Amino acid sequence: MNQDYIIPNNWSIIEEGFDAERVKSSESLFSIGNGAMGQRANFEENYSAETFQGSYIAGIYYPDKTKVGWWKNGYPEYFAKVLNAPNWIGIEIEINGENFDLNACPEVQNFKRELNMKEGWYHRSFVATLQNGTEIEVNVRRFLSLDSDELGVINYEITPLNKDAKIVYKPYIDAGVKNEDANWEEKFWEPLDVKHSENDAFVVARTFKTHFNVATYMSNSIFSNDKNLNLSPVNVDDSAEKVQFLYEVQVAKGEKSSIQKFGGYTVSLNHENSELIAGAQKVIASAKAKGYKTLLQEQIEAWAKIWEMSDITIDGDVKAQQGIRFNIFQLNQTYLGKDSRLNIGPKGFTGEKYGGSTYWDTEAYCIPFYMATKDQQVARNLLTYRYNQLDKAIENAGKLGFTNGAALYPMVTMNGEECHNEWEITFEEIHRNGAIAFAIFNYFRFTGDYSYIPEKGLEVLIAIARFWHQRATYSTNKDQFVILGVTGPNEYENNVNNNFYTNYLAKWCIDYALEQIEKVAKEYASDYSRIIAKVNLDKAEMAQWKKVADKMYFPFSEEHDVYLQQDGFLDKELVKVNDLDKSQRPINQKWSWDRILRSPYIKQADVLQGFYFFEDHFSREQLEKHFDFYEPFTVHESSLSPCVHSIQAAGLGRMEQAYTFYLRTSRLDLDDYNKEVEEGCHITSMAGTWMSIVEGFGGMRVKNDTLHFEPRIPEQWEGYSFKINFRNQILQVSVASNETKFSLEGTKELTVYVNGNAVLVEPNTLVTV
Ligand code: BGC
């Protein structure tokens, strides 16, 4: 393990001691967000050593012109990047004439960071000695309001400990920011307007090309021992893109001085361009009227509501408890489901990597979490996001030569256009299309809300079926349909033929689309006529699809009695991961790409991803065989890997292994298993962590409109509990080693199945099994 400095705690992420080497990792781990904006845990004051600055606004992106070595037809023109947004947190500080910078202080003691997940705030405290000998105690709390999602709050307190101090606070807002991953070193923000009056300032800037307008604002107040001094700035520095105020205070030794800074953004996604500053002024007025203490209290209450529904408790294992809460917290910081224009980026608001926001991760990993812990409208919003991008997915397939309304959803996107530009992924990692169809199936299976399919889903299913029909090739040699030149979920082999997962999903997509067409024709005649007329589909075309589905080829090894990951898998040198020297790992950092591609090593669940989606198509024996065949070659170098393996190991009763995978998925970032947390956290796989408890240990499945459980518990735990919103009934499940308890809110009873036996749960009565 790479790092172990995070102190185990049930509700908080805690770091103690100042270590410049850890700053970038901690900036990721202590990130905060409220669904509308988020930021890395950068220091407010100047910091002259290594740091990765990042502040992000949901839905605001920049199309960075593609940079590749050799252009290939079909590449997208640009890569949509989540932008590093203008900085509103900055507060330069001068103490007795010296610019305060932790990196320049001869001594820093009692340094502590705490991310309080229960209450939704981030706190930093320390005692620092400056070069001029002044010793100060600092306490800073920061949060992004859930109730008012355009508002961020900082309370920055300084107490000089050994002498009186002249403190100069220089809070600023600055649109002169850059992305570390900019392809051409271009600036992404064009400053438009700067305004300030008294303690408030506004910088309006617009993204180049996409023309999102954003007002970044701040409003400052200076306090002494918690009493507002009603100070005005003694100086204002402004340029075209930055405003900085200067406040001076004389602080006696032992006296607490503080600056409160309200800041954040109003954006043109939600306001008229002409109303951005007025919008920000309203947020400031309301925040000032409430005051810091009330705002903090509201934050605590808002997070309590989220936890009320989404918390998972684990007794007897603090690290496991901290892990799952960190995952649930980050998911809620990233996406709250209020806005169907938004989605869940793999790095959320914690870093730049992965650019755009939406990968297949959303459909394959995130939807179950949001379905079960929020109102079902939230999952429906996520599906609608893809429905709204269907035209673009059809255009995208068109660029690659597909016709007749076939859709290929992008590998990564912000607005529906493809933003990925590595041929082996952009053109070949087409299994993503299947996950989008699977999510529609999964949504109906879980929520029972069929209305989505005739209203929207069917059009998506038809366009996806058309794609698979055209993408398959008839092999005269085999008298079967094959799918050539693909990359499966295992990105460690490219351009392979007949990736089992892709072929299986393609067949399933066609079969499922045909089934749904028939059902909608029978039960929703007017929707059916509308859709069929719109997409111009006839029986002859459907018969062609069916041929492909019925005659799909799946590579299989008689010798091993397993489906093969792809045609050539057995030709590889099959040395298991355990027999690989540890110094060679992670292979994606140690080996050339050429070596990786020839190796048998699997980045993440691939055949097993198919067994996860379609578990009930296979027997337990088949799962066991495939798990035993593939897991030993799996390096789990994608964050999406351990959760699927944890669920399957639990299903197979291998609790020790399931537990190891659980720790790996839930503490992937906290313990930095893949040695990359400084780039940001792995947000989408956090939903997989949730699945590994609920579906893995809890064994929850939905079959024939009912909830089934096969509860199991790792021996390291005394008990665990979670809540499920199943079709608007809230069920709490608590598992201990010898019993499982169910309790239900509301007024209606619910029958669930435990290890196959029906159990009637009456509302507000505890049932023990
Ligand atoms: C994984 C993909 C995933 C992407 C974003 C990659 O490392 O291999 O499956 O979609 O990360 O999370």
Short mmCIF file of N, CA and C and ligand atoms in Angstrom, two decimals, residues 346 353-354 359-361 365 411 429 431 489-491 603-604 637-640 682 684-685, ligand 1:
data_model
loop_
_atom_site.label_atom_id
_atom_site.label_comp_id
_atom_site.label_asym_id
_atom_site.label_seq_id
_atom_site.Cartn_x
_atom_site.Cartn_y
_atom_site.Cartn_z
N PRO A 346 -16.16 10.68 -13.91
CA PRO A 346 -15.33 9.73 -13.16
C PRO A 346 -14.47 10.39 -12.07
N LYS A 353 -8.64 14.88 -14.81
CA LYS A 353 -8.49 13.70 -15.67
C LYS A 353 -9.86 13.20 -16.13
N TYR A 354 -9.91 12.65 -17.32
CA TYR A 354 -11.12 12.11 -17.94
C TYR A 354 -11.99 13.17 -18.55
N TYR A 359 -19.29 8.74 -18.89
CA TYR A 359 -18.79 7.47 -19.42
C TYR A 359 -19.87 6.40 -19.22
N TRP A 360 -19.60 5.20 -19.70
CA TRP A 360 -20.53 4.09 -19.44
C TRP A 360 -20.61 3.80 -17.95
N ASP A 361 -19.66 4.35 -17.19
CA ASP A 361 -19.66 4.19 -15.74
C ASP A 361 -21.03 4.52 -15.14
N TYR A 365 -22.49 1.42 -13.44
CA TYR A 365 -22.11 1.42 -12.03
C TYR A 365 -22.94 2.35 -11.14
N MET A 411 -17.81 7.39 -26.04
CA MET A 411 -17.06 6.83 -24.92
C MET A 411 -17.05 7.84 -23.77
N GLU A 429 -14.12 0.61 -28.45
CA GLU A 429 -14.66 0.21 -27.15
C GLU A 429 -16.18 0.44 -27.16
N HIS A 431 -18.65 -1.51 -26.52
CA HIS A 431 -19.54 -2.16 -25.55
C HIS A 431 -20.32 -1.14 -24.75
N PRO A 489 -14.16 -4.25 -22.08
CA PRO A 489 -13.89 -3.46 -20.87
C PRO A 489 -12.43 -3.54 -20.46
N ASN A 490 -11.79 -4.67 -20.75
CA ASN A 490 -10.36 -4.79 -20.50
C ASN A 490 -9.60 -3.99 -21.56
N GLU A 491 -9.21 -2.79 -21.19
CA GLU A 491 -8.52 -1.94 -22.16
C GLU A 491 -7.07 -2.36 -22.37
N LYS A 603 -7.39 -5.66 -17.07
CA LYS A 603 -7.47 -4.43 -16.29
C LYS A 603 -8.65 -4.45 -15.32
N GLN A 604 -9.78 -4.96 -15.79
CA GLN A 604 -11.00 -4.92 -14.97
C GLN A 604 -11.93 -6.01 -15.48
N GLU A 637 -6.51 -2.75 -12.27
CA GLU A 637 -5.92 -1.40 -12.39
C GLU A 637 -6.95 -0.37 -12.84
N SER A 638 -8.17 -0.79 -13.02
CA SER A 638 -9.26 0.19 -13.15
C SER A 638 -10.00 0.19 -11.83
N SER A 639 -10.41 1.39 -11.41
CA SER A 639 -11.15 1.49 -10.16
C SER A 639 -12.46 0.72 -10.23
N LEU A 640 -12.92 0.43 -11.45
CA LEU A 640 -14.21 -0.23 -11.60
C LEU A 640 -14.13 -1.73 -11.36
N HIS A 682 -11.74 8.60 -7.55
CA HIS A 682 -12.46 7.79 -8.53
C HIS A 682 -13.93 7.75 -8.14
N THR A 684 -16.92 7.44 -9.92
CA THR A 684 -17.95 6.52 -10.41
C THR A 684 -17.82 5.13 -9.80
N SER A 685 -16.57 4.71 -9.51
CA SER A 685 -16.45 3.38 -8.93
C SER A 685 -16.96 3.36 -7.49
C1 BGC B 1 -11.78 2.30 -17.46
C2 BGC B 1 -13.08 2.52 -18.19
C3 BGC B 1 -13.80 3.68 -17.55
C4 BGC B 1 -12.91 4.93 -17.48
C5 BGC B 1 -13.54 6.04 -16.69
C6 BGC B 1 -10.97 3.58 -17.47
O1 BGC B 1 -9.78 3.40 -16.76
O2 BGC B 1 -11.05 1.27 -18.06
O3 BGC B 1 -13.90 1.36 -18.12
O4 BGC B 1 -14.95 3.99 -18.26
O5 BGC B 1 -11.70 4.60 -16.84
O6 BGC B 1 -13.79 5.66 -15.38
#
